[in-house]
mmCIF file of C-alpha atoms in Angstrom:
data_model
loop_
_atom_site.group_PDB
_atom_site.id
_atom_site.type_symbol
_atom_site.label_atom_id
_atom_site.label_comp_id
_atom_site.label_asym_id
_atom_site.label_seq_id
_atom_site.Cartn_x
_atom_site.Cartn_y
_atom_site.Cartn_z
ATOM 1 C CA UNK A 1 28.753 -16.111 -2.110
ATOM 2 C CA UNK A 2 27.891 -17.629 1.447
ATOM 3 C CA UNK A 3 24.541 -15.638 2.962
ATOM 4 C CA UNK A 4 26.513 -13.834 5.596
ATOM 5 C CA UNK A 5 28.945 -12.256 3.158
ATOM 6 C CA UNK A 6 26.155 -11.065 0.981
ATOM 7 C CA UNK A 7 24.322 -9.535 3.449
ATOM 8 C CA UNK A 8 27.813 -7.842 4.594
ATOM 9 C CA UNK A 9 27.688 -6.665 0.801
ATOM 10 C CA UNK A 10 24.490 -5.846 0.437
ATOM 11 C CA UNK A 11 24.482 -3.423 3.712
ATOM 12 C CA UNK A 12 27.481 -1.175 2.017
ATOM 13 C CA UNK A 13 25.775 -1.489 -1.566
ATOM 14 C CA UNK A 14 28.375 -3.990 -2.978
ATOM 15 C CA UNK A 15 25.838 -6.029 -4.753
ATOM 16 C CA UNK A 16 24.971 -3.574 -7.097
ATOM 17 C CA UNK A 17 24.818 -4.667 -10.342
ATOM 18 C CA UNK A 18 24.241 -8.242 -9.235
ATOM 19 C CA UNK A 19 21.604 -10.921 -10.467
ATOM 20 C CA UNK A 20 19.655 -12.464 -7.689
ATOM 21 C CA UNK A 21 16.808 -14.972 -8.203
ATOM 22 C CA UNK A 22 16.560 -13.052 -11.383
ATOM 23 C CA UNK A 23 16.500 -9.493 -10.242
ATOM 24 C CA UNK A 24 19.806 -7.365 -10.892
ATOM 25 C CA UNK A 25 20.039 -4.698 -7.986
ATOM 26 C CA UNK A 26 20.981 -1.501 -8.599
ATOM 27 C CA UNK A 27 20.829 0.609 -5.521
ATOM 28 C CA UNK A 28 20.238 0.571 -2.189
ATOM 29 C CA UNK A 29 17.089 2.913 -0.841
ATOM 30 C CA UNK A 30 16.501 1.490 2.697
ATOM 31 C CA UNK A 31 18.145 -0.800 5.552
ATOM 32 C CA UNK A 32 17.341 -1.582 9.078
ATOM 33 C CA UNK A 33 18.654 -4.450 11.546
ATOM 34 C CA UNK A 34 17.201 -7.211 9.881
ATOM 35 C CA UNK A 35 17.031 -6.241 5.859
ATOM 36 C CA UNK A 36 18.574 -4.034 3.226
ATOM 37 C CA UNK A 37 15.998 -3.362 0.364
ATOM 38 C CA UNK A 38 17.133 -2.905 -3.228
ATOM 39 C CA UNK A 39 15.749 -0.993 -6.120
ATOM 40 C CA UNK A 40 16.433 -3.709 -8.504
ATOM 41 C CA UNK A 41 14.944 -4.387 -12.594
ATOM 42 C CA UNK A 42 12.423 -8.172 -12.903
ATOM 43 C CA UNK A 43 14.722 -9.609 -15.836
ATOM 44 C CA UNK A 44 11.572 -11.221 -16.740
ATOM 45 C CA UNK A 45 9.136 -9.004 -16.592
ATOM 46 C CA UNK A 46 11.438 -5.862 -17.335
ATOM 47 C CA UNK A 47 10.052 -3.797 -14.407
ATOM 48 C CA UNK A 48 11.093 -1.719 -11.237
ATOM 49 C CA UNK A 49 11.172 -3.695 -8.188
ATOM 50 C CA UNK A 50 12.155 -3.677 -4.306
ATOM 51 C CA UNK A 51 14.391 -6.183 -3.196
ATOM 52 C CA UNK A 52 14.344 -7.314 0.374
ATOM 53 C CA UNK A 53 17.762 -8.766 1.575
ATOM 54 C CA UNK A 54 17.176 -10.129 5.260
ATOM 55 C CA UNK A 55 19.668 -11.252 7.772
ATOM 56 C CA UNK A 56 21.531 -14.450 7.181
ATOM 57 C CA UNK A 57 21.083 -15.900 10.587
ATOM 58 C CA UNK A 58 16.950 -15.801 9.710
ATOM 59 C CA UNK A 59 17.304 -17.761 7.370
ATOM 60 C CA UNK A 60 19.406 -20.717 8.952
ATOM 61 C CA UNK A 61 16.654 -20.876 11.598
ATOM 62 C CA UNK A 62 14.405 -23.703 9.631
ATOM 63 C CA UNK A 63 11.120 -22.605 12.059
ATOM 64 C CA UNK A 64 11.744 -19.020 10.729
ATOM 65 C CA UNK A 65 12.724 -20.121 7.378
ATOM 66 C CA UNK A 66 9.405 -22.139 7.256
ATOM 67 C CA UNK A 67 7.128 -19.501 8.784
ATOM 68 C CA UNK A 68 8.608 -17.346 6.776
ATOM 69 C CA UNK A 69 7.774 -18.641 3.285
ATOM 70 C CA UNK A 70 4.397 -19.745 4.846
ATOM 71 C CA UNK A 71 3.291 -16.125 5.728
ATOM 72 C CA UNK A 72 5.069 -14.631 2.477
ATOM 73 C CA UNK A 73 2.520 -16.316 0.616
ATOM 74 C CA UNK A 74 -0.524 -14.989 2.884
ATOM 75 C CA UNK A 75 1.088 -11.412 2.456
ATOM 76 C CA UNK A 76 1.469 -11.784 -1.191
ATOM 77 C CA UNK A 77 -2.234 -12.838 -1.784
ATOM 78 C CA UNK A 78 -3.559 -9.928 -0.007
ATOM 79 C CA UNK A 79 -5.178 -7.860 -2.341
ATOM 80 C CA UNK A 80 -5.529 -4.234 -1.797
ATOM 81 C CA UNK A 81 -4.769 -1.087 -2.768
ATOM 82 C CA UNK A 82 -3.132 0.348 0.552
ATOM 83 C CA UNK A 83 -0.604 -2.811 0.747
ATOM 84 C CA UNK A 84 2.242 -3.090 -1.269
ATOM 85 C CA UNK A 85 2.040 -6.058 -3.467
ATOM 86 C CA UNK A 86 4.255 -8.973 -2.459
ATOM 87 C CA UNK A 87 5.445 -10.645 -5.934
ATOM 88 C CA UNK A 88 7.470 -13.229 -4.672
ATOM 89 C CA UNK A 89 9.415 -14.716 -1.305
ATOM 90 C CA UNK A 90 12.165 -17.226 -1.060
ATOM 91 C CA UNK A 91 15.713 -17.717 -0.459
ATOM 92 C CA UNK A 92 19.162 -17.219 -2.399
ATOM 93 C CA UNK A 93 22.683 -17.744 -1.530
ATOM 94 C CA UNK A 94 21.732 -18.389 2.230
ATOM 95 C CA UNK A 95 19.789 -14.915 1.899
ATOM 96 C CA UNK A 96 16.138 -14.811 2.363
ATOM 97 C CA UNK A 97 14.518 -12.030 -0.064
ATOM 98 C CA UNK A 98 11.176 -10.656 -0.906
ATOM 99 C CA UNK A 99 10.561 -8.771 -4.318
ATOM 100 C CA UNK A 100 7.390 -6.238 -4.400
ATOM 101 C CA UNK A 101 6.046 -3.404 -5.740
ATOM 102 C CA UNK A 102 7.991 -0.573 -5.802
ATOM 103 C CA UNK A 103 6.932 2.745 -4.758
ATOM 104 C CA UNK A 104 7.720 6.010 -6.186
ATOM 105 C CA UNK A 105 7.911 8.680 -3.376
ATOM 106 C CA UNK A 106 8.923 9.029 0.416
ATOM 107 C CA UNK A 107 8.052 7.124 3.804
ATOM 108 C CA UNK A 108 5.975 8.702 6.272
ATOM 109 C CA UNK A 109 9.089 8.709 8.466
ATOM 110 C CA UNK A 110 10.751 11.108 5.723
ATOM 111 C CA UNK A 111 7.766 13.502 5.038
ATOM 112 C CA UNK A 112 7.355 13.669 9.125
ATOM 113 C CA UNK A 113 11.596 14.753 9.316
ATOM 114 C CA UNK A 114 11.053 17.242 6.515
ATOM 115 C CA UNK A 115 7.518 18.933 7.327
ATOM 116 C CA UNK A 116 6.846 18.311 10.913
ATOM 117 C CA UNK A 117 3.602 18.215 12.685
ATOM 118 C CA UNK A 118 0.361 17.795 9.653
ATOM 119 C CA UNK A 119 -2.588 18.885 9.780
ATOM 120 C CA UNK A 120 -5.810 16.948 11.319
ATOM 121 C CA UNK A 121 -7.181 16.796 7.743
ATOM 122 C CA UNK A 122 -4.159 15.225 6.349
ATOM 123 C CA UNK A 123 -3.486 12.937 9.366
ATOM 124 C CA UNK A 124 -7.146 11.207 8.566
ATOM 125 C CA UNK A 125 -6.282 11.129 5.194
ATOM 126 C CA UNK A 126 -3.283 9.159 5.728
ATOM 127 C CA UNK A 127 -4.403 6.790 8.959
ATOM 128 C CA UNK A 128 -7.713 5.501 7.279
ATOM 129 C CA UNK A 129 -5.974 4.118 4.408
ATOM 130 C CA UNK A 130 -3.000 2.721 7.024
ATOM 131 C CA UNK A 131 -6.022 1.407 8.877
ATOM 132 C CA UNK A 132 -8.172 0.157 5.713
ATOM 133 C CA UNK A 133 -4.462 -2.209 5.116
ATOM 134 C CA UNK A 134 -4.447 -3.458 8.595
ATOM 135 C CA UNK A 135 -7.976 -4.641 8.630
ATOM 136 C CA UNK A 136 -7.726 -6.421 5.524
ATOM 137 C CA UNK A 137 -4.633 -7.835 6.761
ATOM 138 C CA UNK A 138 -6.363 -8.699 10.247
ATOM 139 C CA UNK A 139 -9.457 -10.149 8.379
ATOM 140 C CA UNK A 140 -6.554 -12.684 7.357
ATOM 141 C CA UNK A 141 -5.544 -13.513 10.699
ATOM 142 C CA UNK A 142 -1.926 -11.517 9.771
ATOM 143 C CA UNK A 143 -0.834 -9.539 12.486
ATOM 144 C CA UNK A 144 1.825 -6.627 11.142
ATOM 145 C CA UNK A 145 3.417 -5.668 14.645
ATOM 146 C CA UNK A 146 5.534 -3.115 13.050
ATOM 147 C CA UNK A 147 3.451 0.071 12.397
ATOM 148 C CA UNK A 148 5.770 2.564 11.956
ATOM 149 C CA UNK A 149 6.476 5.887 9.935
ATOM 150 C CA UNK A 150 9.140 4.026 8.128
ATOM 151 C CA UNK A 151 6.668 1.197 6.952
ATOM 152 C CA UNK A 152 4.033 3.815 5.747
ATOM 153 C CA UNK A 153 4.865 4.771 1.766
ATOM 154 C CA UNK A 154 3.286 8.246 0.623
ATOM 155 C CA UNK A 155 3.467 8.358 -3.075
ATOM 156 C CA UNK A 156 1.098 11.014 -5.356
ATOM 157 C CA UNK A 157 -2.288 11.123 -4.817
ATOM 158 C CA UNK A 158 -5.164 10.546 -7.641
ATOM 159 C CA UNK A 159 -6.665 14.461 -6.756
ATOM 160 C CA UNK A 160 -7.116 17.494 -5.130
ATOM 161 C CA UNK A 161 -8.953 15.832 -2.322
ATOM 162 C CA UNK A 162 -6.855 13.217 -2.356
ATOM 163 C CA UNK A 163 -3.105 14.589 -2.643
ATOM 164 C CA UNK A 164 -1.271 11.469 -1.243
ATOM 165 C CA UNK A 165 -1.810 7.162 -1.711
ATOM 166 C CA UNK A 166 -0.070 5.754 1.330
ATOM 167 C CA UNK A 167 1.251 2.429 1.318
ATOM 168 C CA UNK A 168 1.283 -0.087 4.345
ATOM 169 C CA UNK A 169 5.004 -2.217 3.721
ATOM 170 C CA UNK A 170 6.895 -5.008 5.519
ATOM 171 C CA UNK A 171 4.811 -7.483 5.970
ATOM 172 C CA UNK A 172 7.630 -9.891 5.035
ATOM 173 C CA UNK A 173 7.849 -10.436 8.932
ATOM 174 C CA UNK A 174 4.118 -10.704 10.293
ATOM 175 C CA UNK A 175 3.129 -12.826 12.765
ATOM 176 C CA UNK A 176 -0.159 -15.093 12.978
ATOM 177 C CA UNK A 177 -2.329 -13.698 15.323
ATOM 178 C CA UNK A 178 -3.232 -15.316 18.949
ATOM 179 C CA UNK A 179 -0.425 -17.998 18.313
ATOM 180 C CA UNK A 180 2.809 -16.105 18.690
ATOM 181 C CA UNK A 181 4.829 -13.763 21.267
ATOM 182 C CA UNK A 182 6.677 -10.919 20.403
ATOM 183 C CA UNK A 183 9.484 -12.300 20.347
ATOM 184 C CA UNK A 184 10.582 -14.559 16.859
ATOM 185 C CA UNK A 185 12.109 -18.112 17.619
ATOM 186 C CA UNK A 186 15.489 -16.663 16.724
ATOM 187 C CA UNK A 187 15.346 -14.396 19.746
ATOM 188 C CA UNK A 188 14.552 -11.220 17.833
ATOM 189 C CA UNK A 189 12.339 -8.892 19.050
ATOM 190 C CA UNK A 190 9.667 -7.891 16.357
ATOM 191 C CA UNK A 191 8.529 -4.347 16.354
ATOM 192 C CA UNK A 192 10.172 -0.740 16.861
ATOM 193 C CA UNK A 193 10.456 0.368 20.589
ATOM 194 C CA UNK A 194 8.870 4.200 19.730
ATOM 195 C CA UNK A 195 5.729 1.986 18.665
ATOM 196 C CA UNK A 196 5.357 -1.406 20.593
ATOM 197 C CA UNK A 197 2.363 -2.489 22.482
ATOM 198 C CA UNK A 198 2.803 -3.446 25.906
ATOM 199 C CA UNK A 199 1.403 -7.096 25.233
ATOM 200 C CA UNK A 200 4.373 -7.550 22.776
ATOM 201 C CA UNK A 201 7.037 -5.987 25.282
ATOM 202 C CA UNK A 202 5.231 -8.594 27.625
ATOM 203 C CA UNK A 203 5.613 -11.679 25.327
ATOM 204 C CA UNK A 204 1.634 -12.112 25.592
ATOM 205 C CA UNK A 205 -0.128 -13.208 22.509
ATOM 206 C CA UNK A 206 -0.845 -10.526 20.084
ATOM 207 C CA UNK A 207 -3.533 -9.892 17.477
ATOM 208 C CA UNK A 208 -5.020 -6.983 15.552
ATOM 209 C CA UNK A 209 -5.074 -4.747 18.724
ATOM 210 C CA UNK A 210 -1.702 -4.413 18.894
ATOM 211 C CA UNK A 211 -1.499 -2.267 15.412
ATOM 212 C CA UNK A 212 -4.653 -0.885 16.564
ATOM 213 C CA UNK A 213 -1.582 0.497 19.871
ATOM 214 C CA UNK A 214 1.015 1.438 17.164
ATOM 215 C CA UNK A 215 -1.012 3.230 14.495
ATOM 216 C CA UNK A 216 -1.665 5.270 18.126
ATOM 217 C CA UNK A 217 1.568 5.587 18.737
ATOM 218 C CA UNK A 218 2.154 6.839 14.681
ATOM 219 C CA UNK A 219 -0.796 9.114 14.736
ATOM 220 C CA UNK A 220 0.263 11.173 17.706
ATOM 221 C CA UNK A 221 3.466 11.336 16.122
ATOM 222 C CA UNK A 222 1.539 12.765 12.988
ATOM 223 C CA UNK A 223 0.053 15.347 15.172
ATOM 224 C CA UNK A 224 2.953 16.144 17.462
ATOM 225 C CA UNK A 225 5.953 15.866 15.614
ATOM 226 C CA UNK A 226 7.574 13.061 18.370
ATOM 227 C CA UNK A 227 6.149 9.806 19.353
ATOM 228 C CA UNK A 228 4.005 9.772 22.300
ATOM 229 C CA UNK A 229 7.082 8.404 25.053
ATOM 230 C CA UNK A 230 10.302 9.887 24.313
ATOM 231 C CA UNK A 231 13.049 8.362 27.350
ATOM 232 C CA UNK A 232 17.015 8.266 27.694
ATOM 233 C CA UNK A 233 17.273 4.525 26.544
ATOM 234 C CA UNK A 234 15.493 1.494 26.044
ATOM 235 C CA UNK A 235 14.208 -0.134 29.366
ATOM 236 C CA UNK A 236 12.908 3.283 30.204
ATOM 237 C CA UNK A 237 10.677 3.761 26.721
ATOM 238 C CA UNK A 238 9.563 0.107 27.394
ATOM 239 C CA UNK A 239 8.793 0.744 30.756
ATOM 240 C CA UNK A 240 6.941 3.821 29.777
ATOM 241 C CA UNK A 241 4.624 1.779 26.978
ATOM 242 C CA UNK A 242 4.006 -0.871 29.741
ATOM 243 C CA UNK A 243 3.148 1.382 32.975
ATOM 244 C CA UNK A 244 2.883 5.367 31.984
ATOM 245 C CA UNK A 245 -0.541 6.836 30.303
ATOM 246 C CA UNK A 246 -0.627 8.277 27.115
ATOM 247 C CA UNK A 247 0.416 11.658 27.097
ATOM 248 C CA UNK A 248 -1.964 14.124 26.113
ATOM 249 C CA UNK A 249 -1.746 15.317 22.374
ATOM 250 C CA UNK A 250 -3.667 18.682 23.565
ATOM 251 C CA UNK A 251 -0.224 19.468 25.259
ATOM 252 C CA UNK A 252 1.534 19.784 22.219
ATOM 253 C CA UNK A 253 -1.625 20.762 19.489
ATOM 254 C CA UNK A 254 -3.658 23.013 21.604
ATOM 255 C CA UNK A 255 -5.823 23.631 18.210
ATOM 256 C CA UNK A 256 -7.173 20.253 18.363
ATOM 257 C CA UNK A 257 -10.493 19.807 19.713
ATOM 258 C CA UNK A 258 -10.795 17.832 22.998
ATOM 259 C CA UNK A 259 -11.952 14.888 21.837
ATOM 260 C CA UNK A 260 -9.373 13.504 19.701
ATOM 261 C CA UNK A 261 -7.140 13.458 23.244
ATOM 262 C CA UNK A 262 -9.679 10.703 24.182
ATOM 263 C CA UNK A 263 -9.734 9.076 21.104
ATOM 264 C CA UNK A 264 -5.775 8.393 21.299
ATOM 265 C CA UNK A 265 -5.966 7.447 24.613
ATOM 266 C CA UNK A 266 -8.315 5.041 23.742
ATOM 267 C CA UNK A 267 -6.478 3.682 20.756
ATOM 268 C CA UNK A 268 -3.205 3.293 23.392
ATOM 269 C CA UNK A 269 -5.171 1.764 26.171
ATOM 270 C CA UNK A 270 -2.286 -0.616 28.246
ATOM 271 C CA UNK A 271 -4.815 -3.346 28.076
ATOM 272 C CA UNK A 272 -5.802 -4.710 24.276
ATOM 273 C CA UNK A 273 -9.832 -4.983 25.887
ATOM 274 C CA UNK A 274 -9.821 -1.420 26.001
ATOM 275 C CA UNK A 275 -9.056 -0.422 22.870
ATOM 276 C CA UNK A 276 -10.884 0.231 19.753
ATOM 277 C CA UNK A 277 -11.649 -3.307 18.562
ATOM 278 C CA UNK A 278 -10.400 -2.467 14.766
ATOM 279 C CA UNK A 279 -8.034 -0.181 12.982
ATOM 280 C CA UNK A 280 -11.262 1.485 11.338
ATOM 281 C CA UNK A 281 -13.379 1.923 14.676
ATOM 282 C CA UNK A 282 -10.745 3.653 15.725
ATOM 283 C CA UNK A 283 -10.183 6.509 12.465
ATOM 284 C CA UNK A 284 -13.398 6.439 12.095
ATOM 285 C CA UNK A 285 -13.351 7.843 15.887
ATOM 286 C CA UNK A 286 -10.585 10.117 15.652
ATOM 287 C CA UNK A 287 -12.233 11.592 11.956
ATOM 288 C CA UNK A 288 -15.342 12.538 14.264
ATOM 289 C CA UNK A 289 -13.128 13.898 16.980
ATOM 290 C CA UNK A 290 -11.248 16.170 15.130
ATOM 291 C CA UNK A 291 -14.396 17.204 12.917
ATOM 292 C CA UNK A 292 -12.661 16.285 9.522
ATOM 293 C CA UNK A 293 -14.504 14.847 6.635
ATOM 294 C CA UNK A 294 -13.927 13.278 3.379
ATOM 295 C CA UNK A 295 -13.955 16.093 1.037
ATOM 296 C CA UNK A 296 -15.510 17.352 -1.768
ATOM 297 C CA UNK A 297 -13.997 18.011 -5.690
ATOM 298 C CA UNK A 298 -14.149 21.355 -5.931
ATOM 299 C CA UNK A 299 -13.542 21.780 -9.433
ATOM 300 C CA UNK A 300 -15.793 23.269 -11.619
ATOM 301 C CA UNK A 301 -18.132 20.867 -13.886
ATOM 302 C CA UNK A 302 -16.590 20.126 -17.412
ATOM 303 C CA UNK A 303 -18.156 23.006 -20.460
ATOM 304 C CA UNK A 304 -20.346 20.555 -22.414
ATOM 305 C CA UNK A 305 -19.480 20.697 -26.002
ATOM 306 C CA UNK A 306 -20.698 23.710 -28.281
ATOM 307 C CA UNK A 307 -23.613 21.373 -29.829
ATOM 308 C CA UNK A 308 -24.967 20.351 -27.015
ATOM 309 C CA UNK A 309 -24.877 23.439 -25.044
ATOM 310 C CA UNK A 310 -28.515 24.110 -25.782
ATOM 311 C CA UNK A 311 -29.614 21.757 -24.226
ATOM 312 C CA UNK A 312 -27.840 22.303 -20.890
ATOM 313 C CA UNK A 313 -28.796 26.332 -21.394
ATOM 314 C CA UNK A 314 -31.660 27.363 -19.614
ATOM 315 C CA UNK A 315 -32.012 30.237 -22.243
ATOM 316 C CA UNK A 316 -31.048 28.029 -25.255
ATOM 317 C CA UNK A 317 -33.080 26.820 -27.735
ATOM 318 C CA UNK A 318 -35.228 23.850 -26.701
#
């Protein structure tokens, strides 16, 4: 099947069933203008993957194609537990695909639509491990440029203090940093509009600072509900990320202390110099702002067995 029609059946779910570079698809659980992404079964390994689909016209760009496999590979080998793991990039039937972990849960974007505005607590809890992914991803000269609620996985935390494990997806289409504009050789425009730095509307060149501007952008939407512009169409919401100053979160979450108005503003700052110079710096700023901490277990110490409670007794026998 020639990559365009594929992609035509993959975005209505007609390649269900399928076998592609050894996975068989089963269902579609996400799509966007670029990919479709599969829950498919590894015939080798006899696990649950994601399959990425991407558009057919990526791939017959041979710069793309190249950059593509290139950066795949970086993405895969990055080690962490707040990135989805990467198991393997290439291309089939025309179609360029990316297999990886898949995650049992929702997107940010989904939690956000069903719960609304969280709480300051939770918000840290979710942005330093968003953050912690972007760092290690900076520290390998990957730039994501598409921080968004939709790339953000939330599945089930390990405890009380620690109710939900985000994931940081999609780094199928990084960019290096310093070398590239935002826009791909194909004339695509990488990044969502609600998020975008104003150096990537610009076409300057990007690095870390520029997720530094979007996990902004996703934070106040954490806190708020919204992202930070909302506008009637396009050229005005880029126009707003480019010229207007952040709004003020205190507007909309008058229970927030002051600070953590500064901190955002801070972390959107029009100019990449002004900004928090890492992801971290800039949690780690918003953490002390809002007055949250990493909590504490508050469960009760484990009974120590009946023989050895003597010893732990203060009125025991000794």
């Amino acid at each position: 099947m020639p990559g365009e029609e594929s992609l035509a059946a993959a975005e209505q779910g007609e390649l269900a069933g399928r076998t592609l570079a050894g996975y068989r698809l089963e269902h579609v659980i996400g799509r966007g203008g670029m990919a479709v992404v599969y829950r498919a079964e590894d015939l080798r390994l006899g696990r649950t993957v994601a399959v990425k689909l991407l558009a057919p016209e990526l791939a017959r760009n041979e710069t793309f194609r190249q950059r593509f496999v290139r950066e795949s590979r970086v993405a895969a080998s990055l080690d962490h537990p707040n990135i989805v793991p990467v198991y393997e990039a290439g291309e089939v039937e025309g179609v360029l695909y990316i297999a990886m972990r898949y995650v049992r849960g929702r997107d940010l974007r989904s939690l956000l639509d069903r719960q609304g505005p969280l709480t300051a607590r939770q918000v840290v809890r979710i942005a330093v491990q968003v953050a912690s992914a972007l760092d290690a991803a900076h520290a390998h000269e990957l730039v994501h440029r598409d921080v968004k609620p939709g790339n953000v996985l939330i599945a089930e935390g390990t405890d009380p203090d620690h109710p939900e494990h985000a994931y940081l997806t999609d780094f199928g289409l990084t960019k290096k940093s310093l070398s590239l504009t935002g826009l791909t050789s194909v004339g695509q425009f990488v990044g969502t509009l609600d998020y975008v730095a104003p150096e990537q509307i610009s076409g300057k060149p990007v690095d870390g600072r520029c997720d530094v501007y979007s996990l902004g952008c996703v934070v106040y939407e954490m806190l708020t509900g919204g992202p930070p512009y909302r506008r009637d169409d396009d050229l005005a919401l880029l126009w707003a990320h480019l010229n207007d100053p952040p709004p003020d979160v205190l507007e909309q979450r008058a229970d927030l202390p002051e600070g953590v108005g500064a901190v955002l503003r801070t972390a959107m700052a029009k100019r990449p110099e002004a900004r928090y110079g890492s992801c971290l710096e800039f949690v780690a700023a918003l953490r002390a702002a809002s007055g949250t901490r990493p909590g504490r277990l508050r469960q009760a110490p484990p009974l120590p067995p009946a023989w050895a409670r003597p010893v732990f007794d203060p009125g025991g026998v000794r």
